[in-house]
């Protein structure tokens, strides 16, 4: 088989491989506690389900406009304009089959081969994959461990900027670290963006997934809405990961190009699901709040369980559904320096399944600390408590 050369530059999301391994382990009669995938084991709100069902019954089953149905573009623009204090209209919104497609389409729209793109590492692995697949140079920047959460490592950002840097990817409310930028960090980043004339992808997949405080968007910084595309998704807030609906939100010149990419890729996002999402945005938010309340309880249980373990420390981020515990001491005590050895040993001894730093971008030479990622979106509180007690016994044995 002659597979095209460019495919060798395409990465993947290796967390799915961990899912496969966990499923194989479960299939041989073992109990698995799933902390590995950012999927949600809670039902989609009935407002969305009923809205989509009504649309099917009404015959919304043919093609629809490439950029999305006008009513949803309008409702989403109004929703984001209000939460972002930024004047967006329907012309700034183009629907997508999920949040993920915005990453590749943003890069295709704004990056030429050979351009350099700053991206977070550890970070969502699709950034690295899409930059390199489209012929760009992926330049990582990192985070440092602060007092209460991870903070942007501005040294690595500034070091990474050259005269070839065109784009910056920011995932505030970050996967896998749960990091959240302070206002000062956003201001400093906006200064750099203006100084170096960069365009920005603000991946806001977790903007509405928060348990305290209020999310602030990078586009609120002066001059940033004009040069930023927001990745919006229905996946998390409405527990709709498998429905596949999201949007790219930004300047009309960029949004129009992305709509043209839609024509070439999928024609349009699913027609009746857009009506479901519209009903979800407009309808009663009780079930949406119940999802957040449940995740909040899971966060507290996971943080407490992990921090009780000798040699493990995690922050308790107010957003996302991820924890990124520092396990440097624990791995040392266990005599393990290899992430995969550690992950598999924990899975086989306790059934606790998690991903590690290795699943979130290429490891950067010289990294001293060891981190693993716990996603608590797919496991209930009683199972969290039971599993972390097993994990603690193993860790401290
Ligand atoms: N961006 C980040 C940071 C994510 O963690 C995810 C999913 O886990 C996505 C984007 C894409 O999600 P989806 O395509 O389901 O909207």
Tab-separated table of C-alpha atoms and ligand atoms in Angstrom, residues 13 38 97-101 103 124 127 171 173 175 203 205-206 231-236 241 244-245 322, ligand 1:
chain	number	residue	atom	x	y	z
A	13	UNK	CA	-4.510	11.361	20.291
A	38	UNK	CA	-12.185	13.458	28.826
A	97	UNK	CA	-18.834	19.113	13.593
A	98	UNK	CA	-17.262	19.455	17.068
A	99	UNK	CA	-14.676	21.751	18.596
A	100	UNK	CA	-11.720	19.867	17.170
A	101	UNK	CA	-12.179	20.797	13.471
A	103	UNK	CA	-7.882	23.571	15.089
A	124	UNK	CA	-3.981	18.956	23.639
A	127	UNK	CA	-2.197	21.123	17.964
A	171	UNK	CA	-5.841	26.930	25.623
A	173	UNK	CA	-8.671	26.600	31.092
A	175	UNK	CA	-6.219	20.405	29.110
A	203	UNK	CA	-9.250	27.083	22.432
A	205	UNK	CA	-13.405	24.091	25.029
A	206	UNK	CA	-13.736	24.459	28.836
A	231	UNK	CA	-12.812	27.317	19.411
A	232	UNK	CA	-16.291	26.776	20.826
A	233	UNK	CA	-17.796	23.366	21.529
A	234	UNK	CA	-21.115	21.946	22.718
A	235	UNK	CA	-19.285	18.743	23.746
A	236	UNK	CA	-18.506	19.578	27.345
A	241	UNK	CA	-19.139	14.679	23.085
A	244	UNK	CA	-20.266	16.385	17.367
A	245	UNK	CA	-21.131	20.063	17.301
A	322	UNK	CA	-8.773	17.559	34.650
B	1	LIG	N1	-9.768	21.341	22.732
B	1	LIG	C1	-9.432	20.788	23.895
B	1	LIG	C2	-8.444	21.462	24.753
B	1	LIG	C3	-9.988	19.560	24.273
B	1	LIG	O1	-9.623	19.005	25.442
B	1	LIG	C4	-10.919	18.943	23.421
B	1	LIG	C5	-11.502	17.626	23.781
B	1	LIG	O2	-11.138	16.947	24.683
B	1	LIG	C6	-11.245	19.586	22.225
B	1	LIG	C7	-10.651	20.778	21.916
B	1	LIG	C8	-12.194	19.007	21.222
B	1	LIG	O3	-13.377	18.578	21.725
B	1	LIG	P1	-14.615	18.323	20.767
B	1	LIG	O4	-14.113	18.095	19.388
B	1	LIG	O5	-15.314	17.148	21.347
B	1	LIG	O6	-15.433	19.550	20.842
